[in-house]
Amino acid sequence: GSGGAILPVGSFSDNSNWAVITRDAKFDKQKQYMMSFIESVKPNKLTIFGLSHKKDVSMFSAFSPGFVEPSKFFLTANCYFHAGGYSEGFPHSLAYAICSDCQIALDKRQWIEFGLFKFMLSYEIKGKFLLFRPTDDLKNKVSSDNVIIDYIDEINHRCRDF
C-alpha cells in the first residue's frame, strides 16, 4: 500500500456518523458485515462511498453519494467501518481513517490480519466488532511519508546485496 494521509474530518459531538468505503464489485460480499455492524453498533448515520448511484442502500438506512475524492470521505463522518468480505492487503481506506484520527470499527479477523493487535490500542467490543481510536504510534506507522521511507530502505537494502 501507499500509506495514508490526513484527510479532513467532520466535527461531531458523538461517534455515531460512520463512513464505509467500498466498490460495486465488493458490495455484495460486504452486505452481511454491514447488516451485522448496524445491529451491533447502531450508527445514527451511515454513508457508503464508492458505489454507483444504481445501488440501493435503503436496507441499511444509509446514504450513497457514489464516487467521491478521498478528501471528502470523512466530511460527513468521524468514524470508519471497514466492512470485511474480501482481502486486499492493508486497505488504503483504513490507512486514511487511521491517519485522520477517526474512530474505527472492524472485526476480530481483520484486527489480526492487519496487525493491529501489535499496537497498544484500547478498544471496545460491540457484537463481533472492535471499535478503537488510533494512537500516534499507529498513525505514524501507516502514514504515507513513513511507508515511502520503508520502501526506500528496503530497496537500498536489497541493492546492497548485489
Short mmCIF file of C-alpha atoms in Angstrom, two decimals, residues 43-124:
data_model
loop_
_atom_site.label_atom_id
_atom_site.label_comp_id
_atom_site.label_asym_id
_atom_site.label_seq_id
_atom_site.Cartn_x
_atom_site.Cartn_y
_atom_site.Cartn_z
CA PRO A 43 -24.91 4.16 13.89
CA ASN A 44 -27.01 7.33 13.68
CA LYS A 45 -25.83 7.93 10.14
CA LEU A 46 -24.10 5.63 7.65
CA THR A 47 -22.62 6.90 4.38
CA ILE A 48 -21.46 4.31 1.86
CA PHE A 49 -18.86 5.72 -0.55
CA GLY A 50 -17.69 4.21 -3.83
CA LEU A 51 -20.93 2.73 -5.17
CA SER A 52 -22.58 3.69 -8.39
CA HIS A 53 -25.85 5.53 -7.90
CA LYS A 54 -27.66 2.45 -9.17
CA LYS A 55 -27.11 0.56 -5.91
CA ASP A 56 -30.00 0.54 -3.46
CA VAL A 57 -28.70 1.03 0.09
CA SER A 58 -32.09 1.66 1.71
CA MET A 59 -31.86 -1.72 3.50
CA PHE A 60 -29.02 -0.17 5.54
CA SER A 61 -30.84 3.13 6.17
CA ALA A 62 -27.76 4.61 4.53
CA PHE A 63 -26.88 7.28 2.01
CA SER A 64 -24.65 6.63 -1.01
CA PRO A 65 -23.13 9.69 -2.69
CA GLY A 66 -21.40 7.50 -5.27
CA PHE A 67 -17.78 8.11 -6.19
CA VAL A 68 -16.02 10.96 -4.37
CA GLU A 69 -12.45 12.11 -3.94
CA PRO A 70 -10.76 10.66 -0.82
CA SER A 71 -10.57 14.16 0.67
CA LYS A 72 -14.37 14.03 1.08
CA PHE A 73 -14.63 10.59 2.77
CA PHE A 74 -14.87 11.87 6.32
CA LEU A 75 -16.54 15.26 5.90
CA THR A 76 -19.89 13.77 6.89
CA ALA A 77 -18.48 11.19 9.28
CA ASN A 78 -15.95 10.99 12.07
CA CYS A 79 -15.93 7.20 12.19
CA TYR A 80 -14.96 4.50 9.71
CA PHE A 81 -16.27 0.95 9.44
CA HIS A 82 -14.08 -1.41 7.46
CA ALA A 83 -16.53 -3.97 6.08
CA GLY A 84 -14.99 -7.40 5.61
CA GLY A 85 -15.80 -9.87 2.91
CA TYR A 86 -12.67 -9.55 0.79
CA SER A 87 -8.94 -9.31 1.22
CA GLU A 88 -6.57 -6.90 -0.49
CA GLY A 89 -3.65 -6.43 1.88
CA PHE A 90 -3.70 -3.34 4.07
CA PRO A 91 -6.52 -1.16 2.69
CA HIS A 92 -5.87 2.45 1.72
CA SER A 93 -9.22 3.46 3.18
CA LEU A 94 -8.19 2.07 6.58
CA ALA A 95 -4.85 3.90 6.40
CA TYR A 96 -6.72 7.15 5.61
CA ALA A 97 -9.06 6.62 8.58
CA ILE A 98 -6.15 5.87 10.92
CA CYS A 99 -4.14 8.92 9.83
CA SER A 100 -7.26 11.10 10.08
CA ASP A 101 -7.86 10.01 13.69
CA CYS A 102 -11.29 8.53 13.05
CA GLN A 103 -12.86 6.05 15.40
CA ILE A 104 -12.62 2.72 13.56
CA ALA A 105 -14.62 -0.49 13.66
CA LEU A 106 -13.58 -3.83 12.18
CA ASP A 107 -13.94 -7.48 13.06
CA LYS A 108 -11.51 -9.59 15.07
CA ARG A 109 -10.16 -11.41 11.99
CA GLN A 110 -9.22 -8.08 10.41
CA TRP A 111 -7.70 -6.92 13.73
CA ILE A 112 -5.28 -9.85 13.45
CA GLU A 113 -4.87 -9.83 9.64
CA PHE A 114 -3.88 -6.13 9.56
CA GLY A 115 -1.51 -6.49 12.53
CA LEU A 116 -3.41 -4.06 14.74
CA PHE A 117 -3.00 -6.41 17.71
CA LYS A 118 0.71 -5.46 17.74
CA PHE A 119 -0.12 -1.91 18.84
CA MET A 120 -1.16 -0.89 22.33
CA LEU A 121 -4.72 0.04 21.31
CA SER A 122 -7.64 0.32 23.67
CA TYR A 123 -10.84 -0.97 22.16
CA GLU A 124 -14.49 -1.54 22.87
#
